Coordinates of C-alpha atoms in Angstrom, one line a residue:
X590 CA 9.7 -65.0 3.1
X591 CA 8.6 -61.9 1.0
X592 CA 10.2 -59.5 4.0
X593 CA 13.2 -61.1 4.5
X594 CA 14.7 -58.1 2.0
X595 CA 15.5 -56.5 5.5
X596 CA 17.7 -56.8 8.3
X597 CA 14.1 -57.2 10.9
X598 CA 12.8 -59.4 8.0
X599 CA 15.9 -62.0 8.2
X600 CA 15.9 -61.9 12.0
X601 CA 12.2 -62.7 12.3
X602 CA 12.2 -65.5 9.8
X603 CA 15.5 -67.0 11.4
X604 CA 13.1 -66.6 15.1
X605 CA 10.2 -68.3 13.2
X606 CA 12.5 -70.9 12.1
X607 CA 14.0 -72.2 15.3
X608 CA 11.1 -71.7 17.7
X609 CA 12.4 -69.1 19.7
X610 CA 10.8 -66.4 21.7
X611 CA 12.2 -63.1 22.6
X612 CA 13.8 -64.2 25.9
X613 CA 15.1 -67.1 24.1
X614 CA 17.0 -65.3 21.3
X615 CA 17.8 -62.1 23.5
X616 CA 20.2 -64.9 25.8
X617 CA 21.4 -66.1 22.9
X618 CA 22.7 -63.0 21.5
X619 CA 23.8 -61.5 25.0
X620 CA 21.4 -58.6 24.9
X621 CA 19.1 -57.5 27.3
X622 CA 15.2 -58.7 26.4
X623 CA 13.7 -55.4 26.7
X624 CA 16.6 -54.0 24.2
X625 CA 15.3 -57.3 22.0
X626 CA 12.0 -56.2 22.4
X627 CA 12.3 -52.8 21.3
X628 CA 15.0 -54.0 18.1
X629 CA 12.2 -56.7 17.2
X630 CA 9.3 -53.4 16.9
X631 CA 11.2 -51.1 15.4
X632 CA 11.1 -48.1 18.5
X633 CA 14.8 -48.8 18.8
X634 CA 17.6 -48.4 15.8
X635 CA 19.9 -50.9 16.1
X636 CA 23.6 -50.7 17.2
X637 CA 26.4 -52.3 15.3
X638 CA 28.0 -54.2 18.0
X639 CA 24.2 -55.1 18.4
X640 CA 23.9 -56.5 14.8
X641 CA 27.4 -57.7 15.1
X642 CA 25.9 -60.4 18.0
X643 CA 22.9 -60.7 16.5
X644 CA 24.2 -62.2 12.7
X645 CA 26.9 -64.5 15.1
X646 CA 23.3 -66.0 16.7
X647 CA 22.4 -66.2 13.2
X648 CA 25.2 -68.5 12.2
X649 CA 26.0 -66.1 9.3
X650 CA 29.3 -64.6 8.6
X651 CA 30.4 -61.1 10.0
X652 CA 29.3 -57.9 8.2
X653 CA 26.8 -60.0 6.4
X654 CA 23.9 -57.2 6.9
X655 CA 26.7 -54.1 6.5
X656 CA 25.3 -52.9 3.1
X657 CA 21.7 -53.4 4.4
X658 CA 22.8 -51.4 7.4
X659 CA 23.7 -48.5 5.9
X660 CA 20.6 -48.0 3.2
X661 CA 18.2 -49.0 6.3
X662 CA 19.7 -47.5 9.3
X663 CA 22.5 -44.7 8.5
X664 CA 21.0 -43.0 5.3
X665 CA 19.6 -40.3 7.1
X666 CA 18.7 -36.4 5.9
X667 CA 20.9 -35.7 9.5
X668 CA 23.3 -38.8 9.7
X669 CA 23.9 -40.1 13.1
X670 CA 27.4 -39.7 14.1
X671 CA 27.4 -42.0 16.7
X672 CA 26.2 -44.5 15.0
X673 CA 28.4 -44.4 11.7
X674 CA 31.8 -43.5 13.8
X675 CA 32.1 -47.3 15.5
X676 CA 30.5 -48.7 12.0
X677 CA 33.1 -47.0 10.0
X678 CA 35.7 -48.9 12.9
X679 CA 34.2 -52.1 12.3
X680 CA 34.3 -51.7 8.3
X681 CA 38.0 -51.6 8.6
X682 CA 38.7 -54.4 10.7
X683 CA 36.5 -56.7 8.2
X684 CA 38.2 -55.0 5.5
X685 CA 35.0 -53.6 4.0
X686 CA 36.2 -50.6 2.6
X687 CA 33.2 -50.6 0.1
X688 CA 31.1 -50.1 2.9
X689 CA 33.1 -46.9 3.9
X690 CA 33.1 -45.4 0.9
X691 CA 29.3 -45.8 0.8
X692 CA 28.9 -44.6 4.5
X693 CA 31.3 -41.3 3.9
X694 CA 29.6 -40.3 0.6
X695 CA 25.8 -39.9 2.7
X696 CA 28.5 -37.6 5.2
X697 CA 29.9 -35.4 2.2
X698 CA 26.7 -33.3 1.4
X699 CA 27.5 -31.6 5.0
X700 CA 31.6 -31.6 4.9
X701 CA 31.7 -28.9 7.0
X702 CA 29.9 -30.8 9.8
X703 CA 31.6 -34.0 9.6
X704 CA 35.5 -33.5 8.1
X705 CA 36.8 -33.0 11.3
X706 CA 35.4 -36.0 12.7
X707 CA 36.3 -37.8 9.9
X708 CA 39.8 -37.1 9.4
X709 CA 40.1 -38.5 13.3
X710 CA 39.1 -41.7 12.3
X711 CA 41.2 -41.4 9.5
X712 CA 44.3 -40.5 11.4
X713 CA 43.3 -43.4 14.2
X714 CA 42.9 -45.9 11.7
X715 CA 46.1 -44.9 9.8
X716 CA 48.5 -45.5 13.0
X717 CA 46.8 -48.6 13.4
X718 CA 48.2 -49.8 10.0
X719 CA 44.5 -49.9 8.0
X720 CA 45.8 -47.5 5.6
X721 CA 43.7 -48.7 3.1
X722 CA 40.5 -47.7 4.8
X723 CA 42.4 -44.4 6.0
X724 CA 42.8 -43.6 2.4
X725 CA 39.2 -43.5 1.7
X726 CA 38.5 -41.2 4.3
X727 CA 41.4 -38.8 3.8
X728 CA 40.4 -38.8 0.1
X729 CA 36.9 -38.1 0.6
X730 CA 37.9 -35.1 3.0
X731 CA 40.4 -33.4 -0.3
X732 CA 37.6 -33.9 -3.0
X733 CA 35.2 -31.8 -0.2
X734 CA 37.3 -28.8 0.0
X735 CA 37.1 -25.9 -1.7
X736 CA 39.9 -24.1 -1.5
X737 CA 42.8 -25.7 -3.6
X738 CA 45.4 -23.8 -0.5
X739 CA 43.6 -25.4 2.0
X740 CA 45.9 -26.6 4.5
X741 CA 43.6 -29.9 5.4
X742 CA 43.6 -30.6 1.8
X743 CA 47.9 -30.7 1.4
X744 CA 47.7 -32.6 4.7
X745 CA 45.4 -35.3 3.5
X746 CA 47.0 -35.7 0.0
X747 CA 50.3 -36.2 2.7
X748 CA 48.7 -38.9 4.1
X749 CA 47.1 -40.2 0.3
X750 CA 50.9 -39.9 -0.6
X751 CA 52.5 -42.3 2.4
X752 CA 49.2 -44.8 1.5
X753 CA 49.8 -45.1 -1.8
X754 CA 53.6 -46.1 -1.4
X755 CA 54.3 -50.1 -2.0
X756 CA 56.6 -52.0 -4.1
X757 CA 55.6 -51.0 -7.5
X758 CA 58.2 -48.1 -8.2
X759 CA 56.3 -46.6 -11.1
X760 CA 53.2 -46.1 -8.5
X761 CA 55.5 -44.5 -6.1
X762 CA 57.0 -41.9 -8.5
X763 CA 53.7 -41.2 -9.6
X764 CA 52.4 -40.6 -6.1
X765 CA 55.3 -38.4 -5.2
X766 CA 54.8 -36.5 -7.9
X767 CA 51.0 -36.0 -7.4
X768 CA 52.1 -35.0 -3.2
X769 CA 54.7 -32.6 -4.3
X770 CA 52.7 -29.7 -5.3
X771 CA 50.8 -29.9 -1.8
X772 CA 54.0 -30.3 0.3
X773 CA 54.5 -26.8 0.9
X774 CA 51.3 -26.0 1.8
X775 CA 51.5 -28.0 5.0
X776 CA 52.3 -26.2 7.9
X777 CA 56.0 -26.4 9.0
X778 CA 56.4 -29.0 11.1
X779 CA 54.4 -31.4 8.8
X780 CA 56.6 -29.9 5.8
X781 CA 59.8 -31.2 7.6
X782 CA 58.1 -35.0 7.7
X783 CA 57.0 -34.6 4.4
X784 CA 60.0 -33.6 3.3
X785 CA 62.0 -36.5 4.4
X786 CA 59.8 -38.8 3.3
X787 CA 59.8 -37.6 -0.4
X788 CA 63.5 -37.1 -0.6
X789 CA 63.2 -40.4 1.0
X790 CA 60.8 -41.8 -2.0
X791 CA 62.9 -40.3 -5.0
X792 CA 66.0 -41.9 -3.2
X793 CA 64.8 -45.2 -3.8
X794 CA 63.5 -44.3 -7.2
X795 CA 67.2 -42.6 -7.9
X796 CA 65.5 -39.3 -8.8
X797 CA 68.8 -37.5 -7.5
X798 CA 67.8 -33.9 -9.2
X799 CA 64.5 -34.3 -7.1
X800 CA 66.5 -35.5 -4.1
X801 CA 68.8 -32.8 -4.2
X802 CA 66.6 -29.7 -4.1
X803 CA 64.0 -32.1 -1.3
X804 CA 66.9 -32.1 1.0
X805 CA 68.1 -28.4 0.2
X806 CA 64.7 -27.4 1.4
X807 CA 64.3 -29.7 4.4
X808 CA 67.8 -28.3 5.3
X809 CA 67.1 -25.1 5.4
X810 CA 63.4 -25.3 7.1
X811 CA 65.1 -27.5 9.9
X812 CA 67.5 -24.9 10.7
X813 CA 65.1 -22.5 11.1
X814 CA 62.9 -24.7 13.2
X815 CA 65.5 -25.7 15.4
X816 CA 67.0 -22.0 15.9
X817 CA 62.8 -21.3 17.3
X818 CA 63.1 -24.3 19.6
X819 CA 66.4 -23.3 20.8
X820 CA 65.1 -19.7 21.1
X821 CA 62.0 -20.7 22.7
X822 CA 59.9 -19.0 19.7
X823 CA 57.4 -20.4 17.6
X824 CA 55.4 -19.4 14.9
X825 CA 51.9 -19.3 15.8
X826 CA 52.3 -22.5 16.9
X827 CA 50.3 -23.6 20.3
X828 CA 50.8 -26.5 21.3
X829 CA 53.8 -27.3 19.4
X830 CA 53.2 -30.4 17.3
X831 CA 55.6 -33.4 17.7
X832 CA 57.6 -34.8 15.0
X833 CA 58.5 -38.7 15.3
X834 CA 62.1 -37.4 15.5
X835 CA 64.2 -34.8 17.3
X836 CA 64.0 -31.5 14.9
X837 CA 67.8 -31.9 14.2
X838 CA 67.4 -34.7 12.7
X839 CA 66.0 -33.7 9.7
X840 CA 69.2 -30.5 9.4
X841 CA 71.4 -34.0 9.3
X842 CA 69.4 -35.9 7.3
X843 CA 69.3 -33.1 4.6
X844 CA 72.5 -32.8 5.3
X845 CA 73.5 -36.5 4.2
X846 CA 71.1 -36.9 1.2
X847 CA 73.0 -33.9 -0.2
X848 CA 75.7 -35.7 0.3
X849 CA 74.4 -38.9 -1.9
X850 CA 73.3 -36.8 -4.8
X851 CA 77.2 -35.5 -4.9
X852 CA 78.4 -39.4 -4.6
X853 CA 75.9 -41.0 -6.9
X854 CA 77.5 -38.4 -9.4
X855 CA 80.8 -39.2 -8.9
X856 CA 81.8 -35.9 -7.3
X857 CA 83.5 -37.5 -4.0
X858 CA 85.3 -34.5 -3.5
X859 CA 82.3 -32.6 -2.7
X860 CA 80.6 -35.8 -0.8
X861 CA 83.7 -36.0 1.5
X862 CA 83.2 -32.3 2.2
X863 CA 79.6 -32.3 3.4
X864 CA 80.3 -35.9 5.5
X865 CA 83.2 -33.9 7.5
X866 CA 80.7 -31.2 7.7
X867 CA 77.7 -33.9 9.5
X868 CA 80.3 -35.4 11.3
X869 CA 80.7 -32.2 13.3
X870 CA 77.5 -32.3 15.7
X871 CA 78.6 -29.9 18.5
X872 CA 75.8 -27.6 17.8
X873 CA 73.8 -30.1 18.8
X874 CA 73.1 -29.4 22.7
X875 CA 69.8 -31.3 23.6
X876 CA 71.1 -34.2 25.9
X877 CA 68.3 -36.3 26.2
X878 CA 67.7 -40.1 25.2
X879 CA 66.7 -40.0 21.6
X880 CA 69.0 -37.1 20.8
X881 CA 71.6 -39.0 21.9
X882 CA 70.9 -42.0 20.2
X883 CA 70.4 -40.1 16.8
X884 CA 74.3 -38.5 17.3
X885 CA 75.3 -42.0 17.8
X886 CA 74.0 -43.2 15.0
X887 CA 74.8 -40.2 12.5
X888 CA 78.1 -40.6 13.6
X889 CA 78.5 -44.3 12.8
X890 CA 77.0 -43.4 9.1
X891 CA 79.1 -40.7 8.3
X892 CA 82.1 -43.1 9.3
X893 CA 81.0 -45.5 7.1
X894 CA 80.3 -42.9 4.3
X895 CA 83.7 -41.4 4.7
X896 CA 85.3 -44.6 4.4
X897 CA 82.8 -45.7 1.1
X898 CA 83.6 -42.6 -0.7
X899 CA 87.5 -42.9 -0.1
X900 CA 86.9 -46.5 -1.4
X901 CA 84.7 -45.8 -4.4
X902 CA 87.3 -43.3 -5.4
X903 CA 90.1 -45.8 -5.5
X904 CA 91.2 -46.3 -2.0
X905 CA 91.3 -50.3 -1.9
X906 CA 93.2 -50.7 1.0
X907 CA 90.1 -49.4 3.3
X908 CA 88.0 -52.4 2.0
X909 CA 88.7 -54.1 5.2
X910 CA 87.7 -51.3 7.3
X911 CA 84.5 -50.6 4.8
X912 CA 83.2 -54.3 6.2
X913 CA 83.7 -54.0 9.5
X914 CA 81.6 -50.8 9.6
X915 CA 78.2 -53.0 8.3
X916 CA 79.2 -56.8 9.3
X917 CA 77.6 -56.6 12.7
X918 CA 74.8 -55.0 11.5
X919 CA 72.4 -56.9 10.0
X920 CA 70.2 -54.4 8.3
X921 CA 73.0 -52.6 6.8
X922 CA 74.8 -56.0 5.0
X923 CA 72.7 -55.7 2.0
X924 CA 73.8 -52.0 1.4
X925 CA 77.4 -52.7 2.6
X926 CA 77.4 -55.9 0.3
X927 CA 76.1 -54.2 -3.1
X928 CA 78.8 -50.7 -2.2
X929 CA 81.6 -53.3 -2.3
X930 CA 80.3 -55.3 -5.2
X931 CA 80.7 -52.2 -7.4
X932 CA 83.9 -51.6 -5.9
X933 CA 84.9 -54.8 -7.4
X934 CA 83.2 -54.7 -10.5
X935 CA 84.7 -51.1 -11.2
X936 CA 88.6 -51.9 -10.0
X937 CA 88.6 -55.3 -11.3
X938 CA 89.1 -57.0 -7.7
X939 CA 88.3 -60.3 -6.2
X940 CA 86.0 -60.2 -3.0
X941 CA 85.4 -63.6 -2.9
X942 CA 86.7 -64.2 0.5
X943 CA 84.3 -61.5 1.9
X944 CA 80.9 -63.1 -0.5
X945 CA 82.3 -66.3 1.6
X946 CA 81.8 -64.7 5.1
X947 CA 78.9 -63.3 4.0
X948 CA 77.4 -66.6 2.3
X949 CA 74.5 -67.3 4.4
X950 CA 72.7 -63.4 4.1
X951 CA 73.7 -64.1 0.7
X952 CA 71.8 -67.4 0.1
X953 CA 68.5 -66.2 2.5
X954 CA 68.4 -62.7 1.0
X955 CA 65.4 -63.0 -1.1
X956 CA 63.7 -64.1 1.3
X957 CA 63.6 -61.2 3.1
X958 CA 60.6 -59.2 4.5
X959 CA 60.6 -55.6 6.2
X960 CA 57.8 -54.2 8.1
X961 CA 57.5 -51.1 7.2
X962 CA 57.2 -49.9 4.2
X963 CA 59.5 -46.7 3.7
X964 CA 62.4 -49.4 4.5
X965 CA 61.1 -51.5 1.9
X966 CA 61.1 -49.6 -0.8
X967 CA 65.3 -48.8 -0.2
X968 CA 65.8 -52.3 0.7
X969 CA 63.9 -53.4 -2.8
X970 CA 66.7 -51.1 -4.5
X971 CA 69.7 -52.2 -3.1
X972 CA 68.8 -55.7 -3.0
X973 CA 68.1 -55.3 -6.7
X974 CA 71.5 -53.4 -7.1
X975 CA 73.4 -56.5 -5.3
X976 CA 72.0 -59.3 -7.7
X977 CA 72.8 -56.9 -10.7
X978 CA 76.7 -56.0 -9.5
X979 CA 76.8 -59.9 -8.3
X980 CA 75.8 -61.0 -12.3
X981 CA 78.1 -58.8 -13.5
X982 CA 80.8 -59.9 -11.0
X983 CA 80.6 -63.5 -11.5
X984 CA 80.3 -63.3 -15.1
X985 CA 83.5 -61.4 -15.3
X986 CA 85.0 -64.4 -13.7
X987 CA 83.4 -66.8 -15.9
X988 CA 81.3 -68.1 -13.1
X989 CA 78.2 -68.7 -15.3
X990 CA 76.3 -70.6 -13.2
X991 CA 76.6 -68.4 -10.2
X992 CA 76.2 -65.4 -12.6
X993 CA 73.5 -67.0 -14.0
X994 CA 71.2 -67.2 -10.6
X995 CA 72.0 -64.3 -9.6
X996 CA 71.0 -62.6 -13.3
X997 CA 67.6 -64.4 -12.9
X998 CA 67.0 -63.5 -9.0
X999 CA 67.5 -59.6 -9.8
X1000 CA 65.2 -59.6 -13.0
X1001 CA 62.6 -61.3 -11.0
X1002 CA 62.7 -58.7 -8.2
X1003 CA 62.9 -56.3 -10.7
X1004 CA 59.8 -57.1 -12.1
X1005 CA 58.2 -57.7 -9.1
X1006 CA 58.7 -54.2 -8.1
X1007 CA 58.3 -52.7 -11.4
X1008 CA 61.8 -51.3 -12.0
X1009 CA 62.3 -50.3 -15.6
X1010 CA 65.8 -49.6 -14.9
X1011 CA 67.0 -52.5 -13.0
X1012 CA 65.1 -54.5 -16.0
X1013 CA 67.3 -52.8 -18.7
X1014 CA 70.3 -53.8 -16.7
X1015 CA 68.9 -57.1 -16.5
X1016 CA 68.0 -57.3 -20.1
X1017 CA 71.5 -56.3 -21.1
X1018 CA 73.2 -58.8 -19.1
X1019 CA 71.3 -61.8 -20.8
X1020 CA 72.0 -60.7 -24.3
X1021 CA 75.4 -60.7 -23.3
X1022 CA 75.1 -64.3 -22.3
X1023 CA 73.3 -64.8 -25.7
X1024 CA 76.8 -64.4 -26.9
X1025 CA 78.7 -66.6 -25.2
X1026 CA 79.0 -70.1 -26.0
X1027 CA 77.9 -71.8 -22.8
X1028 CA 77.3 -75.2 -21.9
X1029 CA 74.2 -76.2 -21.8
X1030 CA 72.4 -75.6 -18.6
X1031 CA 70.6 -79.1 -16.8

């Protein structure tokens, strides 16, 4: 038993213990006897998918031997790449990210040799949704370079940044703030993507000065990137990267989060202005599939915006028209539903016959879940906005109970999600019920 501080010193016990021979345990394990044979004395190093059969002979659980793996087999003066690239896959899908960090640090005396490599795991890993493990690897690639410009360096911190978003809002202003700086340091086509997705991030967080000046510059980068693709010139650029939308997306979407910061101010005038502007996509010649179903869709959303903005500035009579833009759509009725809620709360005006129609999102809303995580963190906000207008609406009406709920359901989210503002609100509303004299609640 003194040996059994070793991976061959576990395995030769566990052989001793059940009376098995080489043969015997090689058929067990699905590996060819020689291969055994040379494992058992050493002239062999040992392959993770090897160890990986060998501890499920063993009856133990997986990744048992991982740490023991690395000190005894991958801590090398000239670490084996082959080896540690399908361990580092493996560490991920057991969710040993402990074990990556250890394997990456014995690769970071040599970055030069071994970032590359590294931040294609990284990247592979990252589409497959192990982000957390990605994170390690694009972290450990920053801290190794040396150049605070490098353009590897702003493109991990991009990825670092999209990792680090969840549901706590204070952690995602804090990692947009910490990307920002790096943002334009990526190269163009990465900057467009980044772009979005920060002007994206403050959106939720209702950061409109940040969103503003995000979408001024992914504006005005997108036109000049689509004017090259039209013109058939690129900058340096070969092959041409692909973004995970067409390029004149992101001229559009600029183009409409301007357009928010101007309504969440109160200047409809000006947000009127720019959604007649969007709605105008004629210099948009590319005919192909996704193009075509971007238009469509832009054009739905700057219907509906038109409308919301002639409503929020007073225009009751388009209510009617406002819901039939979002009713069909089911991942648009929480949005639709908190826009009219203000509506009501600000001109005094009973919607109760459209929270009727809409009773059954109503009562199965909290129980929602999105996929991805950029829709979360909007859908968080406006669900959060809903239950706050919905308090204030139903308390207005003296419908305590109803009020009441729906008070409780948004502070809870609130919290959830860490959002100091929403909690104010929330706070305010139930010293206001302090005030009243209810009856008492059963």
């Amino acid at each position: 038993m003194n040996n059994t501080a070793t991976i061959l010193g576990e395995l030769e016990h566990f052989i001793n213990q059940n009376g098995l021979n080489t043969n015997q345990l090689a058929k067990r394990s699905g590996l060819n006897p020689g291969t055994m044979s040379s494992i058992l004395n050493s002239r062999k190093v040992i392959a993770i998918d090897q160890l990986d059969r060998i501890t499920t002979t063993m009856n133990l659980p997986e990744g048992h031997f991982y740490e023991r793996y690395i000190e005894e087999y991958l801590n090398e003066v000239a670490p084996n790449w082959r080896r540690i690239r399908p361990f580092l896959y493996r560490c991920a899908e057991l969710d040993k990210q402990h074990c990556i960090k250890q394997t990456v640090d014995l690769l970071m005396d040599n970055p030069l040799a071994y970032s590359p490599s590294l931040l294609e795991v990284a990247e592979d890993l990252f589409e497959q949704g192990k982000r957390m493990a990605a994170a390690i690897l694009y972290e450990s690639i920053a801290l190794s370079e040396k150049s605070q410009h490098s353009e590897r360096l702003a493109y991990c911190q991009y990825k670092l940044f999209l990792t680090r978003l969840g549901q706590d809002q204070e952690q995602n202003y804090q990692a947009a703030m910490q990307f920002e700086p790096f943002a334009e340091r990526l190269d163009e086509i990465d900057q467009l993507d980044a772009l979005k997705n920060l002007a994206d991030t403050y959106r939720s967080l209702r950061r409109w000065d940040k969103v503003y000046k995000l979408s001024e510059q992914l504006k005005n980068m997108a036109k000049i990137q689509y004017s090259l693709s039209r013109s058939g010139k690129r900058s340096n650029q070969d092959p041409v990267k692909k973004l995970p939308r067409p390029i004149f997306f992101y001229v559009v979407f600029g183009s409409m989060l301007i357009g928010s910061t101007y309504y969440e101010q109160g200047n409809y005038e000006y947000a009127l202005e720019i959604a007649n502007e969007v709605a105008d996509l004629d210099w948009v010649k590319e005919t192909d599939q996704e193009t075509l179903y971007w238009k469509n869709l832009f054009q739905e959303w700057v219907q509906a915006n038109i409308c919301l903005t002639k409503l929020m500035a007073g225009d009751i009579e388009l209510l009617p028209e406002y819901v039939s833009c979002f009713e069909m759509k089911e991942n648009e009725v929480i949005t639709g539903l908190w826009n009219i809620m203000i509506v009501a709360n600000r001109y005094k005006i009973n919607v109760d016959h459209i929270l009727i129609k809409f009773e059954t999102v109503l009562s199965n809303v909290l129980e929602r879940e999105e996929n991805e995580i950029y829709n979360q963190q909007n859908t968080d906000n406006q669900l959060i906005g809903l239950l706050c207008e919905l308090a204030d609406y139903y308390l207005f009406r003296e419908n305590y109970e109803q009020g009441f709920n729906a008070l409780m359901d948004g502070l809870e989210k609130s919290t959830m999600i860490n959002d100091e503002s929403s909690i104010r609100q929330s706070v305010r509303l139930i010293n206001v019920l302090k005030t009243l004299n209810l009856p008492n609640r059963k």
